Tab-separated table of C-alpha atoms in Angstrom:
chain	number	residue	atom	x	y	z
A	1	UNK	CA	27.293	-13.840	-18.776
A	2	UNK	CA	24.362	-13.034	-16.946
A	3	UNK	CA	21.412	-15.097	-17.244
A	4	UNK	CA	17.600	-14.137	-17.884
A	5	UNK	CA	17.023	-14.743	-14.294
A	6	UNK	CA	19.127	-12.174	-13.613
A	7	UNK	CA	18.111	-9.510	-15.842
A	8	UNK	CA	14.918	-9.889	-14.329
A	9	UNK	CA	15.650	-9.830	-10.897
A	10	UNK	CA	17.727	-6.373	-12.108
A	11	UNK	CA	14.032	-4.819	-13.025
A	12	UNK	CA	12.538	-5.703	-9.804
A	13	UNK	CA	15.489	-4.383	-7.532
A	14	UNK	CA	14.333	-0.647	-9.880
A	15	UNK	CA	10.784	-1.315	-9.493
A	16	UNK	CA	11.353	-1.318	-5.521
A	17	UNK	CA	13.031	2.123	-6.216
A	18	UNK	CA	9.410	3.496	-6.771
A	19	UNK	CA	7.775	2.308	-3.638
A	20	UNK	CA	5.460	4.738	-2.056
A	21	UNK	CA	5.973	7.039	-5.222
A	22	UNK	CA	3.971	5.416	-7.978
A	23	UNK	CA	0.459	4.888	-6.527
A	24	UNK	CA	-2.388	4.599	-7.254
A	25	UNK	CA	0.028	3.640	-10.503
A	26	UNK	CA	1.775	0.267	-10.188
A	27	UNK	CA	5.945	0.012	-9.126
A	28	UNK	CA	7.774	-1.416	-12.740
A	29	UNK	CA	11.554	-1.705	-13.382
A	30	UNK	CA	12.842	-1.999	-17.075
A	31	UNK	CA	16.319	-3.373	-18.344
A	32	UNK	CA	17.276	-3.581	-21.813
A	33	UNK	CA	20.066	-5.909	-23.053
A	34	UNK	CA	21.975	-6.417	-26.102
A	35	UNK	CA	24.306	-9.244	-26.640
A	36	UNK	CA	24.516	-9.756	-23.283
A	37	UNK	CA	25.269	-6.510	-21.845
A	38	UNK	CA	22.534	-3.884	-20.328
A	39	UNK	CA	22.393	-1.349	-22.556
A	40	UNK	CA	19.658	0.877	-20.635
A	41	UNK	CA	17.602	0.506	-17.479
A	42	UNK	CA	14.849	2.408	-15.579
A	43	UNK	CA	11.742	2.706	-13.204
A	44	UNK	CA	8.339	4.310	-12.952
A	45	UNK	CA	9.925	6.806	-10.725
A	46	UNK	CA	6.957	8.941	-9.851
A	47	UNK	CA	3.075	9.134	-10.628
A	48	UNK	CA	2.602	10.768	-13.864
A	49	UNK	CA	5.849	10.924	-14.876
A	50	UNK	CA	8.064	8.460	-17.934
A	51	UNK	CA	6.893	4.803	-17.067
A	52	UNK	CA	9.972	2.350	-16.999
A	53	UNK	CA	10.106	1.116	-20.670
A	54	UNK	CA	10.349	5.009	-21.629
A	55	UNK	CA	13.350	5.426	-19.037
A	56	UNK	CA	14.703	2.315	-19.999
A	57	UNK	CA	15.070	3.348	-23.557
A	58	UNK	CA	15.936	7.103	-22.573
A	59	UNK	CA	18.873	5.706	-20.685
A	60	UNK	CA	19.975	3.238	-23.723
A	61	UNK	CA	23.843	3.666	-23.648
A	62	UNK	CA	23.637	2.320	-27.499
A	63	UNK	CA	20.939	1.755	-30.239
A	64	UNK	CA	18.395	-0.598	-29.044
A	65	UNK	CA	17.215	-2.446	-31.839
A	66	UNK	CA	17.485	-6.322	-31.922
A	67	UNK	CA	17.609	-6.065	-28.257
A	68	UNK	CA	15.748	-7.764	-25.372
A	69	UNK	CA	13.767	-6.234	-22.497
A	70	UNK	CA	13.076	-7.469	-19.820
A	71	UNK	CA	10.004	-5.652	-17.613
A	72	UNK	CA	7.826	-6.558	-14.626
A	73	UNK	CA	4.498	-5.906	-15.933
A	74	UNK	CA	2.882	-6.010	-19.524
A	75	UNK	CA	3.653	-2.892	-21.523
A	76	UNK	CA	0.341	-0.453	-21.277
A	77	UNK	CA	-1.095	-0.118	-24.770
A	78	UNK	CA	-3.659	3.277	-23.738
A	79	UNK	CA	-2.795	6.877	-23.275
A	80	UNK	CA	-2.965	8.357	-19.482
A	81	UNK	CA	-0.687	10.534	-18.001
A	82	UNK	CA	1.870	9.107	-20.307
A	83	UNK	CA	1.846	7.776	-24.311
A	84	UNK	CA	1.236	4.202	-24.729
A	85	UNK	CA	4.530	2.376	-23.699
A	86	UNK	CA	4.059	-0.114	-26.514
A	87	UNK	CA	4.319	3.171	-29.303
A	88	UNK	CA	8.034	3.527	-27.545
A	89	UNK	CA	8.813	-0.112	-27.711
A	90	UNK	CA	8.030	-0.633	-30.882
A	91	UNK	CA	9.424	2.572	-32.706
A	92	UNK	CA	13.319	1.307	-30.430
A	93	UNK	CA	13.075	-2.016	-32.472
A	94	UNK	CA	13.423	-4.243	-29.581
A	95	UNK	CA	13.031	-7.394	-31.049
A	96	UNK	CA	12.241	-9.324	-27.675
A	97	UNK	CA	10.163	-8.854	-25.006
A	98	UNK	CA	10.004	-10.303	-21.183
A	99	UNK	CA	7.360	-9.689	-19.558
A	100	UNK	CA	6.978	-10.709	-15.315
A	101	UNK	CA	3.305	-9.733	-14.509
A	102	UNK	CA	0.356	-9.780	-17.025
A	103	UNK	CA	-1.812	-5.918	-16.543
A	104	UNK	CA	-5.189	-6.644	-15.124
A	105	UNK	CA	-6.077	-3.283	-15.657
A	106	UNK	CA	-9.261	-3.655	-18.310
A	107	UNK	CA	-7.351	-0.905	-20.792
A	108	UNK	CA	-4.360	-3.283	-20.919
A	109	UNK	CA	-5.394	-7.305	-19.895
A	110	UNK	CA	-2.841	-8.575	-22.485
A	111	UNK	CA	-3.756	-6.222	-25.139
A	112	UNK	CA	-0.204	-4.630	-24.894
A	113	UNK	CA	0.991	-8.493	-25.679
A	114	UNK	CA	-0.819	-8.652	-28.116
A	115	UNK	CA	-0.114	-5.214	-29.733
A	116	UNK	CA	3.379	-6.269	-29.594
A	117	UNK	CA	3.218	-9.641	-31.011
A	118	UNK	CA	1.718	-8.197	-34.381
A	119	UNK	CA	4.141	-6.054	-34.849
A	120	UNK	CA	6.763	-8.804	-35.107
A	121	UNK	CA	8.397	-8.594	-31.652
A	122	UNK	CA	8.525	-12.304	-29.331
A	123	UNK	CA	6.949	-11.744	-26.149
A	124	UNK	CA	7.972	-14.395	-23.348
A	125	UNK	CA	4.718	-13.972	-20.676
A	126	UNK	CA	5.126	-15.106	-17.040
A	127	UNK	CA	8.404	-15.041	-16.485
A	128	UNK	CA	9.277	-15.147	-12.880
A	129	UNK	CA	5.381	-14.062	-12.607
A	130	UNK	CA	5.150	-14.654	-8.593
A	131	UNK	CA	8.157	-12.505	-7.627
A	132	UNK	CA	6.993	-9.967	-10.060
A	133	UNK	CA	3.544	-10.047	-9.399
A	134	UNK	CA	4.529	-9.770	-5.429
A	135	UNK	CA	5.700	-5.979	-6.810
A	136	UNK	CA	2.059	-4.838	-7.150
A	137	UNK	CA	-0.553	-6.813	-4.548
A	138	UNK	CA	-1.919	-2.954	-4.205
A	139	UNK	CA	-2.340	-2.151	-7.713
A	140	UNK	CA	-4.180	-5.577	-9.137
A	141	UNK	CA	-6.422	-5.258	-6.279
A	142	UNK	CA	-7.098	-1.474	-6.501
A	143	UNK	CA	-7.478	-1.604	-10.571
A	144	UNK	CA	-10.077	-4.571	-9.938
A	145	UNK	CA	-12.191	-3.304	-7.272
A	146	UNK	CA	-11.583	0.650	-6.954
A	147	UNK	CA	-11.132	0.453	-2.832
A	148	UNK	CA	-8.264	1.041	-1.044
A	149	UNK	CA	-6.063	-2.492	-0.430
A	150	UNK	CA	-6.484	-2.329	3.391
A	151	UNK	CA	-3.026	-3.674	5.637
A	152	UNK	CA	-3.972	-3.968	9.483
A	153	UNK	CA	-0.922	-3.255	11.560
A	154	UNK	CA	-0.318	-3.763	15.112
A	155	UNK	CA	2.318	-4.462	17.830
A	156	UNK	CA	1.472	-7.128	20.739
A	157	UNK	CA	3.292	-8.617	23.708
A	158	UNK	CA	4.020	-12.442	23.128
A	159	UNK	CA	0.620	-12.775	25.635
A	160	UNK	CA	-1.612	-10.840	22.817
A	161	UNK	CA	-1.743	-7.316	24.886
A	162	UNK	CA	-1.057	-3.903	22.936
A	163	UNK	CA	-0.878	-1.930	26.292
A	164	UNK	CA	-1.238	-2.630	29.575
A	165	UNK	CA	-4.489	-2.215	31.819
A	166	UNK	CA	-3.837	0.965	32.469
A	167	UNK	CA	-3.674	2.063	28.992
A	168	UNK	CA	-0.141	2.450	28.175
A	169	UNK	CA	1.488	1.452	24.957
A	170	UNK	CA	4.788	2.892	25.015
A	171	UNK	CA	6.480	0.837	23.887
A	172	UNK	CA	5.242	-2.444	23.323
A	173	UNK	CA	7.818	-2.972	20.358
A	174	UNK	CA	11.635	-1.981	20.052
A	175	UNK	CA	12.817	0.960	18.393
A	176	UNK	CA	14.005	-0.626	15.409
A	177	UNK	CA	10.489	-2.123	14.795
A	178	UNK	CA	9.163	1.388	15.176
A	179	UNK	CA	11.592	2.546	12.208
A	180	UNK	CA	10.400	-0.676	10.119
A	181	UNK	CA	6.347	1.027	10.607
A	182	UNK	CA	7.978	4.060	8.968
A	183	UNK	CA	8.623	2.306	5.630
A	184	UNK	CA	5.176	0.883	6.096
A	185	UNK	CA	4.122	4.419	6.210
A	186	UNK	CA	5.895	5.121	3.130
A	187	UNK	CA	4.452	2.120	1.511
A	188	UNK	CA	0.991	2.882	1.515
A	189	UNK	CA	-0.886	5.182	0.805
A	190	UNK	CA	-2.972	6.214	3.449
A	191	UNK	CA	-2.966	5.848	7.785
A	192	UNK	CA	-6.276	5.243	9.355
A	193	UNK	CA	-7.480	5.177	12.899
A	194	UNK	CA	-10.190	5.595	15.209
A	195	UNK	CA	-10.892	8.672	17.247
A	196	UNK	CA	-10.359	6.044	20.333
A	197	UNK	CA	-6.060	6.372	19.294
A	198	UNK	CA	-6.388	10.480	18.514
A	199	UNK	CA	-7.968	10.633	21.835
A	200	UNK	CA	-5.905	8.248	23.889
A	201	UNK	CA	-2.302	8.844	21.927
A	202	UNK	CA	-2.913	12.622	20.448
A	203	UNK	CA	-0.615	10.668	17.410
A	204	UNK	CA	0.581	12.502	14.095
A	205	UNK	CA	0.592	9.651	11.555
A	206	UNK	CA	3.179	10.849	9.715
A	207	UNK	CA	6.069	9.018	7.828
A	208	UNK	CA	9.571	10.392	9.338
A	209	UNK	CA	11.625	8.991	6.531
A	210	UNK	CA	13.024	12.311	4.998
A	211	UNK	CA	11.854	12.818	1.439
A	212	UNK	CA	9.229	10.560	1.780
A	213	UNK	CA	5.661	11.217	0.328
A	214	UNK	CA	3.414	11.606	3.463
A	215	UNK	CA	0.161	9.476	3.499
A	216	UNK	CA	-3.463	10.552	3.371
A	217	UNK	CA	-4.288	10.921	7.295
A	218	UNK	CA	-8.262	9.256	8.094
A	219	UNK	CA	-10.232	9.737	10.855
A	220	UNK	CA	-12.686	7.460	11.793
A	221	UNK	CA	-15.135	9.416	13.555
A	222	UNK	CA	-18.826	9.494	14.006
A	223	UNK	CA	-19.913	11.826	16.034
A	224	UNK	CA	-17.048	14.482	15.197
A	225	UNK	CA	-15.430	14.002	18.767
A	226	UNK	CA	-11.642	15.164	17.748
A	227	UNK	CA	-10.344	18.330	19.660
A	228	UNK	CA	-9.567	20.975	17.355
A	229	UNK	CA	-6.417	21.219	19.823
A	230	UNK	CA	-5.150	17.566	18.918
A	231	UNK	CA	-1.756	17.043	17.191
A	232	UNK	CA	-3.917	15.702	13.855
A	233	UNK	CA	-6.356	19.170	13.550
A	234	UNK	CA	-3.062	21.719	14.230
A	235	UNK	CA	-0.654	20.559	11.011
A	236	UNK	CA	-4.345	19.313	9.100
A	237	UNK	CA	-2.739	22.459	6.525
A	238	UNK	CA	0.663	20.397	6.362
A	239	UNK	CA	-0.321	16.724	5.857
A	240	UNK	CA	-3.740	15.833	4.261
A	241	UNK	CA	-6.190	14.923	6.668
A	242	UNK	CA	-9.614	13.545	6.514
A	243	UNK	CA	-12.088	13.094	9.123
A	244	UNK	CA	-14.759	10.313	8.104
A	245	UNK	CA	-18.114	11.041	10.334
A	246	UNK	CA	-21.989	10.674	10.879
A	247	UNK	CA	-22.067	13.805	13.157
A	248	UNK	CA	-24.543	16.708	11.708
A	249	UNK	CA	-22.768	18.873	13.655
A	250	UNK	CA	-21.773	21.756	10.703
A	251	UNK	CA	-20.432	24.403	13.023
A	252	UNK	CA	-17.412	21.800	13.760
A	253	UNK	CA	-17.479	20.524	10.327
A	254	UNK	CA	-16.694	24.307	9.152
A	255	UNK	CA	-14.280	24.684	12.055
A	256	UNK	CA	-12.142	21.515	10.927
A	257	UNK	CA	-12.399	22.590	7.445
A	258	UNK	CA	-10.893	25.711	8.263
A	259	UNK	CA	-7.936	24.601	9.384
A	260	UNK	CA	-7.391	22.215	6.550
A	261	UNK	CA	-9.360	18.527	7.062
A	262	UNK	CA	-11.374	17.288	4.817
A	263	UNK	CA	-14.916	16.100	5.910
A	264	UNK	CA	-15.801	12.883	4.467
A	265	UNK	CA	-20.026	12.672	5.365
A	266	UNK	CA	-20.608	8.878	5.842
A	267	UNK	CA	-23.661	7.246	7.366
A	268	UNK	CA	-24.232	5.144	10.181
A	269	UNK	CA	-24.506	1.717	10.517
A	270	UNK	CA	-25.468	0.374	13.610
A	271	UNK	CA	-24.718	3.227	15.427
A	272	UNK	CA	-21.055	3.271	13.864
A	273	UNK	CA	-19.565	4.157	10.318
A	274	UNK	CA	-20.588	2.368	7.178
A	275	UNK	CA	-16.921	1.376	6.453
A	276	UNK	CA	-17.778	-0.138	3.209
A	277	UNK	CA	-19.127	2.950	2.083
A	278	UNK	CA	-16.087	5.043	3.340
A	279	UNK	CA	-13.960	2.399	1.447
A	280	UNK	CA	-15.511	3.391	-1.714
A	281	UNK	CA	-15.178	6.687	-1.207
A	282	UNK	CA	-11.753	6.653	-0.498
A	283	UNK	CA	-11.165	4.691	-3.875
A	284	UNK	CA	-12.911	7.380	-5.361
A	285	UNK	CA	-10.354	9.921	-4.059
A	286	UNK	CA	-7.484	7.423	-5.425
A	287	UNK	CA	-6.311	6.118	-2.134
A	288	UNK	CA	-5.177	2.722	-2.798
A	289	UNK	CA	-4.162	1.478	0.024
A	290	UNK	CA	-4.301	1.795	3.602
A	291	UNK	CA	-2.672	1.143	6.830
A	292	UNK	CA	-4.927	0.721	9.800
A	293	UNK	CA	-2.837	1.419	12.941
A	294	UNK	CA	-5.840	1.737	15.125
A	295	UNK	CA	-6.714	-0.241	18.834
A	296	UNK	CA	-9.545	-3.312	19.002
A	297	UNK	CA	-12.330	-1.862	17.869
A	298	UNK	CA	-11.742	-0.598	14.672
A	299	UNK	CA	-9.972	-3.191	14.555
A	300	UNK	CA	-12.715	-5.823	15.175
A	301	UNK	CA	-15.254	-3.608	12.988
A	302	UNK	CA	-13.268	-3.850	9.700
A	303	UNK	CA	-12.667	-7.474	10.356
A	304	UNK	CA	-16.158	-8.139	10.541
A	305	UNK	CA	-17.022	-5.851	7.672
A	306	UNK	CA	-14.373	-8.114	5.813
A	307	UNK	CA	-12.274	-5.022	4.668
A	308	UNK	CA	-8.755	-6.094	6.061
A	309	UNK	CA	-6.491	-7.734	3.006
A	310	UNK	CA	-3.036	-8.233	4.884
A	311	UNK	CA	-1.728	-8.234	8.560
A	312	UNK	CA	1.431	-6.948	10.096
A	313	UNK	CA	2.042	-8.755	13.541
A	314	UNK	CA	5.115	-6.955	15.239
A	315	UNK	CA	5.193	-9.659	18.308
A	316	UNK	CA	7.617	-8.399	21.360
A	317	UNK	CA	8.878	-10.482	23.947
A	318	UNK	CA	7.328	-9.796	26.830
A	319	UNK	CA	4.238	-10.658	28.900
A	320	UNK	CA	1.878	-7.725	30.131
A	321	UNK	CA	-0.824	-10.073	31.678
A	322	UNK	CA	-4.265	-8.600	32.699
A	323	UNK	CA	-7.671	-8.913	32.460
A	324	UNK	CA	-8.333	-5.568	31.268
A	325	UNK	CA	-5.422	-5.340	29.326
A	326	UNK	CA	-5.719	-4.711	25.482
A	327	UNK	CA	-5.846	-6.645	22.659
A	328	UNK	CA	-5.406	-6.160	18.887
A	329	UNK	CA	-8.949	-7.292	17.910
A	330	UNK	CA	-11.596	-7.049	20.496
A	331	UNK	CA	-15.556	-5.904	19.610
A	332	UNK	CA	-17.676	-8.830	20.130
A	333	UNK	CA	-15.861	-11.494	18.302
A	334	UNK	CA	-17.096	-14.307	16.172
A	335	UNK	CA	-19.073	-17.156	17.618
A	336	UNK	CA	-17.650	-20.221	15.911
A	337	UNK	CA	-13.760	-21.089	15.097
A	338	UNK	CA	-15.073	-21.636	11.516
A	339	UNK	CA	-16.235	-18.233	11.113
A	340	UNK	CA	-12.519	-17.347	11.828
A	341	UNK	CA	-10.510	-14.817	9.301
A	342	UNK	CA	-7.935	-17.197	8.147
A	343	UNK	CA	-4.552	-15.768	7.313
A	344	UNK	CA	-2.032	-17.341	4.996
A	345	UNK	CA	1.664	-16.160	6.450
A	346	UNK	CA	4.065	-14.740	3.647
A	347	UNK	CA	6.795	-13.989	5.351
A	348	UNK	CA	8.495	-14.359	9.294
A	349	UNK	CA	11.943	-12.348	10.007
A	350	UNK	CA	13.117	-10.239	12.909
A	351	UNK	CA	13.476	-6.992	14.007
A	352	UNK	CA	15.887	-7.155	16.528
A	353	UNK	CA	14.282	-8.489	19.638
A	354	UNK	CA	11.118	-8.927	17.800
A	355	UNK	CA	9.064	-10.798	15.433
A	356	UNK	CA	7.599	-9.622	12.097
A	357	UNK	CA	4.848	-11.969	10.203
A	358	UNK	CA	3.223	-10.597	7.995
A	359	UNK	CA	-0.047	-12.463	6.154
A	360	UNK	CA	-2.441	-12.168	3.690
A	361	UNK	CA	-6.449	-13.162	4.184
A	362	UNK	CA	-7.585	-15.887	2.700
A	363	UNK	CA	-11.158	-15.046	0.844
């Protein structure tokens, strides 16, 4: 018989089903189980529609009371796009409840525990929390401070360059790297660069994995430089596309808007974009996360601003060499090693000849 382990692990395989799907709404897999067997099972498929304890229960092979269920984050207890999923698990007469993540969302934060609990059904809280909670880094951090969870991506050489001195980047990485950045794509919510890449790549930041949602395109650029003539501007009425910029130039502005971007007005700092400001305003807009595929000075200007959460490090083996050469993060720098952002690695695998890590920034 299968253990509780395993029913667990069971909901988190469905929750995965949802990625790129769910947002700015959290990925959660439900499995019910009576006397050992799984009697219905299901995931938050899609924003808005039947969270996973309502598909579960729709799916229930058999009557579900006096059963167990086992679900990756606490049962929401507040009306949204959906009921309360607490009103569904109560009315089945499950008589047990597993719960993997605890909601930090201020309408739930254990009040769907509790809810539960005093209306006779055992909740078990924590259960295989980290592997559960590792479902849904976007979500607790987007629910808590309503700004995009920001994922800085590059490829390098094994010497630190991302093109050569002449410019060129293709291709630092091998091909099936360059698939791997498409389920990236898919992952997050939104794709951000610099007018430096638009310029210097003319790229379409779009996800090629068929079916998949596309992500929010941003442009990073202050004084409104893109050519109306550039791959992002000419399919700006297929893919959504905004253009972040200081430029008071409204003739363009009406131009772009024309042919589909949206103008996000942001000021200046420094002569540049207040990125802290556009990160607000893109939390506003319910972009929850982002992945910044830009060159070194974006780069270097949201590390400094302290606005990068996780890195992606595709590492290829091969040396470029030069002087002029480019590097991930350039920009000034910092001054001292101790003013350094520190990086705690979660994971290291391959993609065929090259290396993946992948880390999170320590705060």
């Amino acid at each position: 018989m299968a253990t509780d382990k395993e029913f667990m692990q069971m909901a988190i395989d469905l929750a995965e089903k949802g990625m790129g799907n769910t947002s700015p709404n959290p990925m959660v897999g439900a499995v019910i189980v009576k006397d050992g067997r799984v009697i219905g099972k299901g995931f938050h498929e899609r924003y808005g529609e039947l969270h996973a304890e309502r598909n579960a229960l729709k799916m229930c092979t058999e009557d579900p009371r006096g059963a167990v269920m086992y679900v990756t984050l606490e049962p929401c207890c507040h009306t949204g796009k959906q009921p309360p999923c607490t009103d569904a698990v109560i009315s089945s007469g499950i008589s047990k409840v597993v719960v993997g993540s605890s909601d930090p969302n201020p309408e739930v934060a254990g009040k769907g525990i509790q809810i539960l609990r005093e209306h006779g059904i055992e909740v078990i809280e924590g259960f295989m929390k980290e592997e559960c909670d590792a479902l849904n880094y976007v979500f607790f951090h987007y629910i808590t401070k309503n700004v995009p969870y920001v994922v800085m991506k590059y490829a390098m050489t094994i010497d630190g360059k991302i093109a050569t001195f002449t410019g060129h980047s293709k291709w630092v990485s091998c091909e099936e790297s360059r698939e791997d950045v498409q389920i990236l794509r898919k992952r997050y919510s939104a794709i951000m660069v610099g007018i430096g890449t638009v310029l210097a790549d003319d790229p379409m930041l779009n996800c090629r994995i068929p079916g998949s949602r596309q992500p929010v395109r941003i442009i990073c650029d202050s004084n409104l430089s893109i050519p109306l003539e550039s791959n992002i501007v000419r399919t700006a009425q297929d893919y959504k596309t905004v253009i972040a910029t200081s430029s008071d130039d409204a003739s363009k502005k009406e131009e772009l808007k024309g042919l589909g971007c949206r103008i996000l007005d942001i000021p200046s700092c420094d002569g540049l974009l207040d990125l802290e400001m556009l990160m607000r305003e893109l939390g506003n807009m319910k972009i929850d996360s982002i992945l910044l595929e830009g060159g070194g000075t974006i780069n270097w200007s949201m590390v400094k601003d302290g606005l990068i959460d996780r890195v992606v490090t595709y590492i290829a083996p091969k040396f470029f060499g030069g002087d002029a050469a480019k590097s991930p993060v350039e920009g000034q720098g910092f001054e001292e090693p101790f003013q350094a952002m520190n990086l705690k690695v979660v994971s290291v695998r391959r993609c065929d000849t090259d290396v993946v890590i992948e880390s999170e920034v320590i705060r």
